[in-house]
PDB file of C-alpha atoms in Angstrom:
ATOM      1  CA  MET U 115       3.649 -60.013  -6.929  1.00  0.00           C
ATOM      2  CA  THR U 116       3.277 -60.568 -10.659  1.00  0.00           C
ATOM      3  CA  SER U 117       2.585 -63.862 -12.314  1.00  0.00           C
ATOM      4  CA  SER U 118       4.898 -65.536 -14.777  1.00  0.00           C
ATOM      5  CA  TYR U 119       2.082 -67.678 -16.198  1.00  0.00           C
ATOM      6  CA  ASP U 120       1.382 -67.454 -19.885  1.00  0.00           C
ATOM      7  CA  GLU U 121      -1.892 -68.605 -21.440  1.00  0.00           C
ATOM      8  CA  ASP U 122      -0.735 -72.168 -22.137  1.00  0.00           C
ATOM      9  CA  ALA U 123       0.766 -72.652 -18.668  1.00  0.00           C
ATOM     10  CA  LEU U 124      -2.392 -71.336 -17.005  1.00  0.00           C
ATOM     11  CA  ARG U 125      -4.577 -73.675 -19.110  1.00  0.00           C
ATOM     12  CA  HIS U 126      -2.549 -76.631 -17.883  1.00  0.00           C
ATOM     13  CA  TRP U 127      -2.603 -75.370 -14.288  1.00  0.00           C
ATOM     14  CA  LEU U 128      -6.416 -75.132 -14.485  1.00  0.00           C
ATOM     15  CA  ALA U 129      -6.639 -78.648 -15.946  1.00  0.00           C
ATOM     16  CA  ASP U 130      -4.444 -80.028 -13.146  1.00  0.00           C
ATOM     17  CA  TYR U 131      -6.558 -78.212 -10.573  1.00  0.00           C
ATOM     18  CA  LEU U 132      -9.782 -79.678 -11.978  1.00  0.00           C
ATOM     19  CA  VAL U 133      -8.343 -83.201 -11.979  1.00  0.00           C
ATOM     20  CA  THR U 134      -6.985 -82.891  -8.448  1.00  0.00           C
ATOM     21  CA  ASN U 135      -9.775 -80.979  -6.706  1.00  0.00           C
ATOM     22  CA  VAL U 136     -12.979 -81.446  -8.692  1.00  0.00           C
ATOM     23  CA  GLY U 137     -12.393 -85.098  -9.482  1.00  0.00           C
ATOM     24  CA  CYS U 138     -12.749 -85.168 -13.239  1.00  0.00           C
ATOM     25  CA  SER U 139     -10.538 -87.400 -15.323  1.00  0.00           C
ATOM     26  CA  LEU U 140      -7.582 -86.032 -17.250  1.00  0.00           C
ATOM     27  CA  TYR U 141      -9.037 -87.704 -20.358  1.00  0.00           C
ATOM     28  CA  ASP U 142     -12.353 -85.829 -19.902  1.00  0.00           C
ATOM     29  CA  ILE U 143     -10.733 -82.409 -20.044  1.00  0.00           C
ATOM     30  CA  ASP U 144     -11.425 -80.424 -23.164  1.00  0.00           C
ATOM     31  CA  PHE U 145     -10.004 -76.898 -23.021  1.00  0.00           C
ATOM     32  CA  ASP U 146     -12.928 -75.632 -25.096  1.00  0.00           C
ATOM     33  CA  ALA U 147     -15.719 -77.306 -23.091  1.00  0.00           C
ATOM     34  CA  PRO U 148     -17.551 -75.424 -20.341  1.00  0.00           C
ATOM     35  CA  MET U 149     -16.005 -76.070 -16.942  1.00  0.00           C
ATOM     36  CA  SER U 150     -19.480 -76.712 -15.549  1.00  0.00           C
ATOM     37  CA  ASP U 151     -19.610 -79.791 -17.797  1.00  0.00           C
ATOM     38  CA  LEU U 152     -16.434 -80.975 -16.054  1.00  0.00           C
ATOM     39  CA  GLY U 153     -18.101 -80.710 -12.641  1.00  0.00           C
ATOM     40  CA  LEU U 154     -17.110 -77.201 -11.557  1.00  0.00           C
ATOM     41  CA  GLY U 155     -19.894 -75.816  -9.379  1.00  0.00           C
ATOM     42  CA  SER U 156     -20.460 -72.466  -7.711  1.00  0.00           C
ATOM     43  CA  ARG U 157     -18.683 -73.460  -4.514  1.00  0.00           C
ATOM     44  CA  ASP U 158     -15.726 -74.813  -6.499  1.00  0.00           C
ATOM     45  CA  ALA U 159     -15.562 -71.539  -8.462  1.00  0.00           C
ATOM     46  CA  VAL U 160     -15.286 -69.538  -5.229  1.00  0.00           C
ATOM     47  CA  VAL U 161     -12.435 -71.725  -3.947  1.00  0.00           C
ATOM     48  CA  LEU U 162     -10.692 -71.693  -7.325  1.00  0.00           C
ATOM     49  CA  SER U 163     -10.985 -67.906  -7.559  1.00  0.00           C
ATOM     50  CA  GLY U 164      -9.109 -67.676  -4.252  1.00  0.00           C
ATOM     51  CA  GLU U 165      -6.414 -70.021  -5.526  1.00  0.00           C
ATOM     52  CA  LEU U 166      -6.055 -68.006  -8.736  1.00  0.00           C
ATOM     53  CA  THR U 167      -5.925 -64.751  -6.767  1.00  0.00           C
ATOM     54  CA  GLU U 168      -2.914 -66.065  -4.854  1.00  0.00           C
ATOM     55  CA  LEU U 169      -1.318 -67.593  -7.946  1.00  0.00           C
ATOM     56  CA  LEU U 170      -1.669 -64.552 -10.191  1.00  0.00           C
ATOM     57  CA  GLY U 171      -1.255 -61.864  -7.542  1.00  0.00           C
ATOM     58  CA  ARG U 172      -4.457 -60.065  -8.466  1.00  0.00           C
ATOM     59  CA  LYS U 173      -8.136 -60.366  -7.585  1.00  0.00           C
ATOM     60  CA  VAL U 174     -10.051 -63.013  -9.505  1.00  0.00           C
ATOM     61  CA  SER U 175     -13.826 -63.009  -9.074  1.00  0.00           C
ATOM     62  CA  PRO U 176     -15.922 -66.207  -9.214  1.00  0.00           C
ATOM     63  CA  VAL U 177     -18.152 -64.380 -11.706  1.00  0.00           C
ATOM     64  CA  GLU U 178     -15.354 -64.583 -14.267  1.00  0.00           C
ATOM     65  CA  PHE U 179     -15.848 -68.359 -14.434  1.00  0.00           C
ATOM     66  CA  TRP U 180     -19.334 -67.833 -15.830  1.00  0.00           C
ATOM     67  CA  GLN U 181     -18.309 -64.956 -18.105  1.00  0.00           C
ATOM     68  CA  HIS U 182     -15.448 -67.069 -19.495  1.00  0.00           C
ATOM     69  CA  PRO U 183     -16.838 -70.608 -19.178  1.00  0.00           C
ATOM     70  CA  THR U 184     -14.097 -72.659 -20.827  1.00  0.00           C
ATOM     71  CA  ILE U 185     -10.539 -73.261 -19.672  1.00  0.00           C
ATOM     72  CA  SER U 186      -9.175 -71.604 -22.817  1.00  0.00           C
ATOM     73  CA  ASP U 187     -11.410 -68.540 -22.473  1.00  0.00           C
ATOM     74  CA  LEU U 188     -10.578 -68.099 -18.801  1.00  0.00           C
ATOM     75  CA  ALA U 189      -6.828 -68.516 -19.353  1.00  0.00           C
ATOM     76  CA  ARG U 190      -6.929 -66.031 -22.238  1.00  0.00           C
ATOM     77  CA  PHE U 191      -8.823 -63.531 -20.091  1.00  0.00           C
ATOM     78  CA  LEU U 192      -6.648 -63.936 -16.990  1.00  0.00           C
ATOM     79  CA  THR U 193      -3.367 -63.575 -18.864  1.00  0.00           C
ATOM     80  CA  GLY U 194      -4.575 -60.488 -20.697  1.00  0.00           C
ATOM     81  CA  ALA U 195      -4.367 -62.142 -24.093  1.00  0.00           C
ATOM     82  CA  GLU U 196      -8.029 -61.364 -24.715  1.00  0.00           C
ATOM     83  CA  SER U 197      -8.655 -58.203 -26.653  1.00  0.00           C
ATOM     84  CA  PHE U 198     -10.646 -55.603 -24.788  1.00  0.00           C
ATOM     85  CA  ALA U 199     -11.626 -53.793 -27.962  1.00  0.00           C
ATOM     86  CA  HIS U 200     -15.224 -54.940 -27.545  1.00  0.00           C
ATOM     87  CA  GLU U 201     -15.499 -53.585 -24.011  1.00  0.00           C
ATOM     88  CA  ASP U 202     -17.253 -50.427 -25.216  1.00  0.00           C
ATOM     89  CA  GLU U 203     -19.802 -52.534 -27.080  1.00  0.00           C
ATOM     90  CA  LEU U 204     -20.713 -54.352 -23.884  1.00  0.00           C
ATOM     91  CA  GLN U 205     -21.512 -51.149 -21.977  1.00  0.00           C
ATOM     92  CA  PRO U 206     -24.990 -49.860 -22.787  1.00  0.00           C
ATOM     93  CA  ASP U 207     -25.436 -46.173 -23.495  1.00  0.00           C
ATOM     94  CA  ARG U 208     -26.369 -44.621 -20.168  1.00  0.00           C
ATOM     95  CA  GLY U 209     -27.498 -41.348 -21.710  1.00  0.00           C
ATOM     96  CA  HIS U 210     -26.584 -37.889 -20.514  1.00  0.00           C
ATOM     97  CA  LEU U 211     -27.010 -36.430 -17.055  1.00  0.00           C
ATOM     98  CA  ASP U 212     -29.063 -33.492 -18.328  1.00  0.00           C
ATOM     99  CA  GLU U 213     -31.799 -35.604 -19.950  1.00  0.00           C
ATOM    100  CA  PRO U 214     -35.336 -35.217 -18.581  1.00  0.00           C
ATOM    101  CA  ILE U 215     -36.647 -37.928 -16.287  1.00  0.00           C
ATOM    102  CA  ALA U 216     -40.117 -39.395 -16.669  1.00  0.00           C
ATOM    103  CA  VAL U 217     -41.940 -40.043 -13.393  1.00  0.00           C
ATOM    104  CA  ILE U 218     -44.700 -42.591 -13.764  1.00  0.00           C
ATOM    105  CA  GLY U 219     -47.285 -43.266 -11.086  1.00  0.00           C
ATOM    106  CA  LEU U 220     -49.170 -46.483 -10.634  1.00  0.00           C
ATOM    107  CA  GLY U 221     -52.098 -47.216  -8.428  1.00  0.00           C
ATOM    108  CA  CYS U 222     -53.641 -50.440  -7.302  1.00  0.00           C
ATOM    109  CA  ARG U 223     -57.036 -51.146  -5.799  1.00  0.00           C
ATOM    110  CA  PHE U 224     -57.779 -54.458  -4.229  1.00  0.00           C
ATOM    111  CA  PRO U 225     -61.285 -55.682  -3.481  1.00  0.00           C
ATOM    112  CA  GLY U 226     -62.402 -55.831   0.162  1.00  0.00           C
TER     113      GLY U 226
END
């Protein structure tokens, strides 16, 4: 199942969800404010991730709410409008498999 939601439609769906289920006012919603400021907690993020998984037809993790904290950022990410050009910059260099490994020992001595 594929979603027919574009970025703008998903932003408005998220705003409606927050008004209906979290209890914030429609007038308090700023698409560029963190959702935690609107009252979205960890438990709400887990429930909302399940709702978005069904809506979009793909897995949505609750972690994505903290990686993309605003309604606009999350909608951009979920619809694929966000550029993934910086993805390589986010991954640290893991080195090569043939590099030597340093083994460090540590000892402790407690009195008594």
